[in-house]
XYZ file of C-alpha atoms in Angstrom:
568
model
C -20.213 -21.815 -28.820
C -17.265 -22.357 -26.484
C -15.304 -19.697 -28.349
C -18.171 -17.210 -27.906
C -18.433 -18.054 -24.216
C -14.663 -17.661 -23.793
C -14.704 -14.274 -25.548
C -17.553 -13.126 -23.358
C -15.728 -14.218 -20.195
C -12.604 -12.412 -21.371
C -14.608 -9.264 -22.100
C -16.254 -9.515 -18.694
C -12.867 -9.860 -17.007
C -11.550 -6.853 -18.923
C -14.591 -4.826 -17.887
C -14.038 -5.812 -14.259
C -10.488 -4.496 -14.279
C -11.508 -1.329 -16.119
C -13.916 -0.675 -13.256
C -11.434 -1.625 -10.540
C -8.513 0.512 -11.735
C -10.076 3.940 -10.988
C -11.240 2.673 -7.577
C -7.730 1.484 -6.710
C -6.168 4.720 -7.937
C -8.448 6.890 -5.790
C -8.029 4.744 -2.676
C -4.255 4.523 -3.080
C -3.825 8.230 -3.824
C -6.045 9.723 -1.142
C -6.426 7.040 1.544
C -3.469 4.647 1.568
C -0.693 7.039 0.531
C -1.566 9.764 3.108
C -1.856 7.110 5.846
C 1.534 5.692 4.869
C 3.083 9.174 4.924
C 1.860 9.773 8.477
C 3.159 6.367 9.551
C 6.582 7.125 8.077
C 6.691 10.582 9.671
C 6.155 8.987 13.079
C 9.327 6.914 12.558
C 11.405 9.562 10.755
C 13.664 11.991 12.639
C 16.436 13.976 10.918
C 16.576 11.566 8.010
C 16.792 8.406 10.162
C 14.230 5.719 10.971
C 13.809 5.517 14.748
C 11.369 4.666 17.527
C 12.256 7.817 19.434
C 8.812 9.399 18.975
C 7.095 6.317 20.401
C 9.570 6.142 23.287
C 8.792 9.759 24.045
C 5.041 9.121 23.849
C 5.128 6.205 26.309
C 7.856 7.532 28.571
C 6.900 8.220 32.217
C 8.049 11.825 31.712
C 5.380 12.311 29.017
C 2.378 12.016 31.303
C 0.214 14.274 29.119
C 0.194 11.794 26.231
C -0.379 8.754 28.446
C -3.140 10.559 30.303
C -4.778 11.571 27.010
C -4.599 7.980 25.743
C -6.268 6.592 28.865
C -8.869 9.358 28.949
C -9.839 8.779 25.322
C -10.436 5.074 25.897
C -12.416 5.315 29.111
C -14.485 8.293 27.924
C -15.411 6.253 24.840
C -16.365 3.203 26.905
C -18.492 5.318 29.266
C -20.113 7.031 26.272
C -21.150 3.628 24.930
C -22.638 2.643 28.302
C -24.570 5.885 28.876
C -25.791 6.054 25.281
C -27.058 2.476 25.541
C -28.799 3.181 28.856
C -30.780 5.952 27.130
C -31.241 4.628 23.593
C -32.141 0.983 24.224
C -35.004 1.610 26.716
C -36.414 4.311 24.421
C -36.357 1.874 21.506
C -38.332 -0.699 23.515
C -40.839 1.845 24.839
C -41.622 3.360 21.430
C -41.680 0.057 19.512
C -43.373 -2.267 21.991
C -46.062 -0.050 23.544
C -48.857 2.204 22.309
C -49.834 5.301 24.297
C -51.007 8.872 23.577
C -48.373 10.949 21.776
C -46.139 7.968 20.999
C -45.487 8.968 17.364
C -44.583 12.522 18.328
C -42.298 11.407 21.148
C -40.623 8.829 18.889
C -39.911 11.524 16.293
C -38.632 13.963 18.917
C -36.208 11.304 20.157
C -34.331 11.682 16.854
C -33.879 15.460 17.157
C -30.212 15.314 18.268
C -29.329 13.964 14.814
C -29.751 17.434 13.284
C -27.274 19.014 15.727
C -23.722 19.135 14.316
C -21.063 18.374 16.919
C -19.916 21.938 17.503
C -23.481 23.291 17.572
C -24.530 20.646 20.097
C -21.697 21.558 22.452
C -22.423 25.261 22.047
C -26.107 24.829 22.884
C -25.232 22.884 26.043
C -22.840 25.650 27.096
C -25.602 28.232 26.644
C -27.923 26.085 28.753
C -25.824 24.468 31.461
C -22.550 26.419 31.546
C -21.613 28.593 34.497
C -23.501 31.502 32.871
C -26.043 29.274 31.119
C -29.747 30.026 31.082
C -30.734 26.975 33.146
C -27.875 27.527 35.599
C -28.777 31.201 36.134
C -32.473 30.403 36.464
C -31.808 27.910 39.264
C -29.396 30.342 40.918
C -32.001 33.159 40.877
C -34.863 30.870 41.895
C -33.116 29.682 45.050
C -31.170 32.892 45.736
C -27.780 31.200 45.484
C -24.611 33.301 45.593
C -22.762 31.026 43.194
C -23.766 28.907 40.225
C -25.099 25.527 41.456
C -23.156 23.699 38.736
C -21.253 24.287 35.533
C -20.762 22.210 32.425
C -17.196 21.016 31.974
C -14.652 18.277 32.418
C -15.536 14.598 32.224
C -19.163 15.062 33.251
C -19.710 17.748 30.614
C -18.167 15.646 27.842
C -20.189 12.582 28.846
C -23.417 14.598 29.019
C -22.916 15.942 25.497
C -21.860 12.524 24.178
C -24.867 10.781 25.740
C -27.281 13.371 24.314
C -25.852 13.333 20.790
C -24.937 9.630 20.508
C -27.828 7.728 22.103
C -29.578 8.129 18.735
C -27.292 5.426 17.308
C -28.646 2.891 19.821
C -32.205 4.166 19.464
C -32.241 3.824 15.663
C -30.405 0.522 15.309
C -32.268 -1.246 18.123
C -35.619 0.115 16.892
C -34.921 -1.289 13.439
C -33.945 -4.648 14.920
C -37.080 -4.802 17.101
C -39.336 -4.075 14.118
C -37.687 -6.903 12.174
C -37.874 -9.545 14.918
C -40.176 -12.562 14.630
C -42.586 -12.334 17.615
C -43.315 -16.074 17.474
C -39.910 -16.814 19.037
C -40.643 -14.842 22.188
C -44.211 -16.176 22.299
C -42.954 -19.754 22.027
C -40.515 -19.243 24.884
C -43.278 -17.709 27.032
C -45.650 -20.594 26.254
C -42.960 -23.056 27.353
C -42.954 -21.428 30.802
C -40.015 -19.029 30.534
C -40.238 -15.851 32.605
C -40.077 -12.447 30.937
C -36.501 -11.967 32.152
C -35.478 -15.376 30.761
C -37.141 -14.593 27.420
C -35.308 -11.292 27.233
C -31.947 -12.796 28.204
C -32.113 -15.990 26.139
C -34.158 -14.907 23.096
C -34.522 -11.151 22.679
C -31.011 -10.074 23.645
C -29.196 -12.522 21.316
C -31.391 -11.367 18.414
C -30.508 -7.759 19.229
C -26.767 -8.459 19.463
C -25.909 -7.355 15.885
C -27.755 -4.062 16.420
C -26.129 -3.514 19.826
C -22.682 -4.274 18.426
C -23.213 -1.938 15.474
C -24.420 0.880 17.735
C -21.589 0.322 20.243
C -19.105 0.475 17.397
C -20.573 3.720 16.074
C -20.594 5.363 19.506
C -17.088 4.199 20.443
C -15.581 5.336 17.151
C -17.423 8.657 17.293
C -16.354 9.225 20.883
C -12.716 8.332 20.190
C -12.765 10.849 17.351
C -14.665 13.438 19.401
C -13.060 16.848 19.245
C -15.728 19.517 19.758
C -16.787 18.508 23.286
C -13.231 18.150 24.667
C -12.114 21.275 22.777
C -14.767 23.498 24.362
C -15.457 21.766 27.688
C -12.352 19.865 28.755
C -10.419 22.595 30.516
C -7.321 20.749 31.714
C -8.768 17.353 30.772
C -6.811 15.802 27.897
C -7.906 13.412 25.140
C -5.822 12.103 22.273
C -7.727 13.874 19.474
C -7.085 17.175 21.254
C -3.418 16.338 21.795
C -3.003 15.884 18.036
C -4.428 19.363 17.474
C -2.137 20.931 20.091
C 0.904 19.192 18.636
C 0.031 20.508 15.182
C -0.578 24.055 16.437
C 2.719 23.983 18.356
C 4.592 22.803 15.253
C 5.537 19.378 16.660
C 4.405 17.459 13.568
C 6.458 14.358 14.392
C 4.565 13.908 17.658
C 1.280 14.723 15.899
C 2.041 11.872 13.488
C 2.853 9.503 16.355
C -0.331 10.403 18.232
C -2.346 9.919 15.035
C -0.899 6.449 14.478
C -1.671 5.378 18.057
C -5.226 6.746 17.893
C -5.735 4.921 14.593
C -4.477 1.639 16.031
C -6.907 1.853 18.961
C -9.876 2.685 16.746
C -9.115 -0.039 14.212
C -8.465 -2.595 16.974
C -11.857 -1.903 18.544
C -13.488 -2.229 15.129
C -11.862 -5.627 14.544
C -12.692 -6.847 18.065
C -16.359 -5.902 17.775
C -16.614 -7.599 14.385
C -14.987 -10.726 15.823
C -17.402 -10.716 18.760
C -20.386 -10.332 16.474
C -19.162 -13.125 14.195
C -18.748 -15.725 16.962
C -22.388 -16.826 16.645
C -25.117 -16.834 14.032
C -27.872 -14.429 15.043
C -30.085 -14.916 11.993
C -33.569 -16.424 12.221
C -34.831 -18.957 9.741
C -37.950 -16.993 8.757
C -38.830 -13.351 8.784
C -42.298 -13.570 10.280
C -44.457 -10.577 11.114
C -43.447 -7.842 13.520
C -45.273 -7.831 16.808
C -48.097 -5.361 17.338
C -47.497 -2.706 19.934
C -49.370 -3.352 23.145
C -51.674 -0.558 24.220
C -51.172 0.599 27.785
C -54.593 0.797 29.418
C -53.634 1.136 33.078
C -53.964 4.911 33.774
C -51.398 4.693 36.593
C -48.836 3.621 33.995
C -50.111 5.386 30.866
C -50.286 8.972 32.116
C -46.991 8.965 34.038
C -45.434 7.608 30.853
C -47.010 10.410 28.814
C -45.806 12.955 31.380
C -42.281 11.577 31.245
C -42.491 11.698 27.453
C -43.471 15.367 27.531
C -40.636 16.188 29.937
C -38.251 14.248 27.726
C -39.373 16.174 24.631
C -38.799 19.476 26.427
C -35.303 18.391 27.454
C -34.560 17.205 23.906
C -35.801 20.428 22.308
C -34.187 22.812 24.815
C -30.859 23.020 22.912
C -32.664 23.812 19.660
C -34.979 26.370 21.271
C -32.082 28.027 23.098
C -30.186 28.548 19.853
C -33.266 30.043 18.207
C -33.844 32.453 21.106
C -30.197 33.551 21.317
C -30.015 34.010 17.544
C -32.526 36.853 18.017
C -30.233 38.746 20.422
C -28.573 41.709 18.618
C -24.825 42.124 18.936
C -23.709 44.023 22.039
C -27.084 43.959 23.820
C -26.377 41.051 26.190
C -23.288 41.809 28.235
C -23.659 42.138 31.998
C -27.395 41.331 32.107
C -28.496 38.033 33.625
C -30.800 37.283 30.684
C -31.097 38.779 27.192
C -33.513 41.713 27.110
C -33.589 42.712 23.428
C -34.629 40.612 20.461
C -34.697 41.268 16.721
C -34.008 39.661 13.333
C -30.795 41.655 12.937
C -28.498 38.608 12.833
C -30.550 36.888 10.129
C -30.800 40.104 8.090
C -27.022 40.444 8.219
C -26.679 36.843 7.060
C -28.719 37.607 3.960
C -27.354 41.093 3.200
C -23.667 41.084 4.134
C -21.614 39.019 1.608
C -18.788 38.615 4.132
C -21.147 37.111 6.723
C -22.845 34.912 4.114
C -19.526 33.563 2.779
C -19.115 30.697 5.326
C -22.629 29.458 4.516
C -21.842 29.493 0.801
C -18.525 27.729 1.437
C -20.167 24.957 3.474
C -22.844 24.362 0.855
C -20.394 24.348 -2.047
C -17.753 22.164 -0.374
C -20.331 19.691 0.956
C -21.926 19.477 -2.500
C -18.585 18.886 -4.236
C -17.534 16.225 -1.729
C -20.916 14.489 -1.768
C -21.046 14.447 -5.573
C -17.690 12.665 -5.505
C -18.948 10.269 -2.831
C -22.055 9.555 -4.918
C -20.149 8.628 -8.107
C -17.271 6.845 -6.391
C -19.593 5.016 -3.973
C -21.734 3.593 -6.783
C -18.715 2.364 -8.753
C -16.952 0.911 -5.706
C -20.064 -0.853 -4.405
C -20.792 -2.420 -7.770
C -17.223 -3.705 -8.001
C -17.270 -5.151 -4.472
C -20.710 -6.781 -4.666
C -21.225 -7.785 -8.298
C -17.718 -8.495 -9.593
C -15.380 -11.390 -8.799
C -11.637 -10.775 -8.608
C -8.637 -11.552 -6.445
C -7.956 -9.157 -3.596
C -11.580 -8.182 -3.027
C -11.192 -8.403 0.772
C -8.168 -6.098 0.693
C -10.094 -3.584 -1.388
C -13.014 -3.767 1.025
C -10.692 -3.025 3.962
C -9.234 -0.019 2.138
C -12.729 1.314 1.464
C -13.675 1.087 5.143
C -10.361 2.522 6.406
C -11.473 6.202 6.391
C -14.475 5.276 8.536
C -12.235 3.799 11.222
C -9.881 6.794 11.234
C -10.841 9.819 13.376
C -11.253 13.091 11.502
C -8.163 14.534 13.190
C -6.110 11.643 11.799
C -7.528 12.088 8.283
C -6.619 15.792 8.438
C -3.084 15.079 9.664
C -2.675 12.453 6.906
C -3.611 15.027 4.267
C -1.214 17.595 5.733
C 1.731 15.197 5.540
C 0.789 13.881 2.093
C -0.070 17.064 0.223
C 2.080 19.838 1.720
C 4.423 19.187 -1.211
C 3.674 18.684 -4.918
C 2.725 15.090 -5.782
C 1.554 13.253 -8.910
C -1.781 12.674 -7.127
C -2.384 16.446 -7.003
C -1.045 17.079 -10.517
C 2.089 18.705 -9.176
C 0.205 21.143 -6.923
C 0.362 21.755 -3.153
C -3.123 21.257 -1.712
C -2.506 22.250 1.898
C -3.529 25.859 2.347
C -5.810 25.883 -0.703
C -9.570 25.872 -1.075
C -9.644 22.253 -2.305
C -8.138 20.557 0.735
C -11.413 20.650 2.709
C -13.679 19.145 -0.010
C -11.062 16.406 -0.386
C -11.097 15.746 3.381
C -14.907 15.578 3.399
C -14.844 13.226 0.409
C -12.351 10.839 2.025
C -14.146 10.791 5.378
C -17.511 9.889 3.879
C -16.548 7.262 1.279
C -17.631 4.362 3.555
C -21.066 5.910 4.230
C -22.153 5.777 0.590
C -20.419 2.447 -0.095
C -22.035 0.740 2.920
C -25.578 1.827 2.095
C -25.145 1.001 -1.609
C -23.684 -2.415 -0.756
C -26.820 -3.278 1.195
C -29.019 -2.373 -1.797
C -26.875 -4.262 -4.321
C -26.715 -7.409 -2.197
C -30.525 -7.646 -2.369
C -30.502 -7.323 -6.181
C -30.787 -10.624 -8.051
C -27.937 -11.177 -10.536
C -30.415 -12.635 -13.033
C -31.785 -9.144 -13.757
C -28.442 -7.938 -15.072
C -27.817 -11.204 -16.920
C -31.221 -11.045 -18.623
C -30.561 -7.528 -19.887
C -27.119 -8.501 -21.163
C -28.512 -11.597 -22.898
C -31.040 -9.399 -24.680
C -28.171 -7.431 -26.197
C -27.907 -4.461 -23.863
C -24.431 -3.083 -23.238
C -23.090 -3.026 -19.707
C -23.522 0.718 -19.258
C -27.082 0.592 -20.599
C -27.908 -2.288 -18.269
C -26.396 -0.469 -15.318
C -28.186 2.804 -16.112
C -31.600 1.376 -17.002
C -31.859 -1.674 -14.711
C -29.461 -1.608 -11.753
C -29.230 2.092 -10.904
C -32.988 2.760 -10.533
C -33.388 -0.247 -8.227
C -30.533 0.657 -5.872
C -31.140 4.422 -5.850
C -32.834 4.480 -2.381
C -29.779 2.808 -0.863
C -27.430 5.212 -2.636
C -29.424 8.235 -1.516
C -29.430 7.017 2.099
C -25.633 7.109 2.300
C -25.391 10.257 0.189
C -27.837 11.996 2.520
C -25.754 11.176 5.589
C -22.541 12.184 3.802
C -23.976 15.588 2.885
C -25.419 16.501 6.291
C -22.201 15.366 7.992
C -20.103 17.463 5.617
C -22.270 20.541 6.237
C -21.631 20.261 9.986
C -18.009 19.080 9.803
C -15.762 20.823 12.335
C -12.921 18.513 13.329
C -11.078 18.206 10.007
C -12.065 21.796 9.165
C -10.295 23.293 12.186
C -7.025 21.650 11.113
C -7.258 22.387 7.382
C -9.319 25.528 6.743
C -8.090 28.789 5.298
C -9.703 32.235 5.371
C -11.078 31.687 1.860
C -12.772 28.358 2.539
C -13.814 28.655 6.180
C -17.120 26.758 6.665
C -20.025 27.556 8.989
C -18.575 25.594 11.898
C -15.339 27.602 11.867
C -17.235 30.886 11.686
C -19.356 29.809 14.664
C -16.164 29.242 16.645
C -14.823 32.645 15.546
C -18.032 34.401 16.638
C -17.883 32.657 20.028
C -14.316 33.858 20.515
C -15.546 37.415 19.917
C -18.426 36.818 22.395
C -20.944 37.516 19.636
C -23.383 34.870 20.842
C -26.295 36.084 18.716
C -24.456 35.802 15.406
C -22.949 32.448 16.411
C -26.430 31.154 17.251
C -27.805 32.477 13.947
C -25.130 30.532 12.062
C -25.979 27.457 14.152
C -29.711 27.770 13.444
C -28.986 28.166 9.744
C -26.823 25.043 9.838
C -29.571 23.085 11.624
C -32.177 24.275 9.106
C -29.972 23.170 6.208
C -29.592 19.682 7.678
C -33.266 19.405 8.675
C -34.308 20.584 5.205
C -32.218 17.919 3.498
C -33.626 15.245 5.823
C -37.206 16.383 5.154
C -36.818 16.590 1.373
C -35.159 13.183 1.188
C -37.941 11.625 3.260
C -40.805 13.492 1.602
C -39.806 13.126 -2.046
C -37.376 10.186 -2.124
C -38.646 8.045 0.752
C -35.201 7.979 2.387
C -35.296 8.320 6.184
C -32.465 9.333 8.461
C -32.310 5.915 10.126
C -31.801 4.272 6.720
C -28.439 5.995 6.524
C -26.982 4.309 9.601
């Protein structure tokens, strides 16, 4: 008996390492090694190890780098504050109160999620730029000689960030509110606590994990933000943009140094937020039943709230509607005119008929599919190893898995440039930089944590006895995994896979540093069309990109029961 048990334990240990080895190889080859190469390049000048690059970065003469560093941090902090000021109140309004149109307004509040970063910035330029539709309308309405305002600089970046990132707070806080036990707040109220005291002493602590998670998402996204500063900043500098300029100017040593510093800031904030969240236990002893939404009966409150909701929906949908309208403007018909005067389906017809115009769409779909398929397979294997297997070094492996999530896309792209601009064993002796395959690899690396995180959550809820029972009945490990474990965790896998795919379809930041003519995705072609002032074709590409993302979200929700908020 003991011999059989010992053999089984040995076989189980062997299986564990057989599963771990491919995970370690992938993470070392495409995450750790490229990061190490960038780190070494920041210290390496003319064959010598030196701190000269860092001295140059922090020297008083290099004000551009110091200014970009400060701007990146304070823009990210302000983005967290403004996103919270929008997202948290919306979460309370739509989850605590019942009023006419609530379901529609709550759904509309998630619309920014289907706008890729570049498309979101472009739509705001068309609306609120110096020649934007809203700006010109106000100028004509009041007979002004000059535009009353223009989108740009710090205010423009913050406006775009707040619009596109408040969804993180809205989704996470909404989920937390729905899962709260209402008896805790009721008990505090019955004991004589005021509403403010209940909120401060009971509700807010229970929401802390959600607020920390959302703050982390917004801060990291803002630190990595490239599209808004790239198109709106003017002379305003941020660190992600400085990395791009250094690369374009051929100063790769400084690009490496800037990447290392940006990585340190992002990772430090991640560790600090996790430490802050872990200081106290925010769990409740019982789940309870979510509170019913209170119906607003006072007409002086209900109808102003409905009116504000309608105005809010219009504001939220304006970027989408603007892109649709401008996508109907034929090339060369809107030049000096104040507003477009001709509309047709010409841009969409060209998309379907001209292979050259269709090529970026095909590239985006193919590259996103390849990267997401890799994320799907690798995420399942990695999650199973981290959650269901015991081995030394699990915490180190978990950190390596989450590393790409804490690195901005510009840093990931720079890492790949340094690592794979020469033949390596990890690329089978081939140079990847400048080839078609570099972008799918970048998308794959960036989105590893998304699939692993969502799959981890599903596996942690799965009782180990189910796998043990199948194994005791004689089923092999692969049969048990395929027939028992995989079907039960599939919703969690699909949630992360969904987010990985839609993010890859709209990816711009890593694409602008790594693309070639042969693999240019939709986002790059949108930028090219804007440079040629072909606003109609650029808008048509943007609408097509939005429809692709919205279609994936709808299909996943309709047929697989996976909602967008489950991915976060």
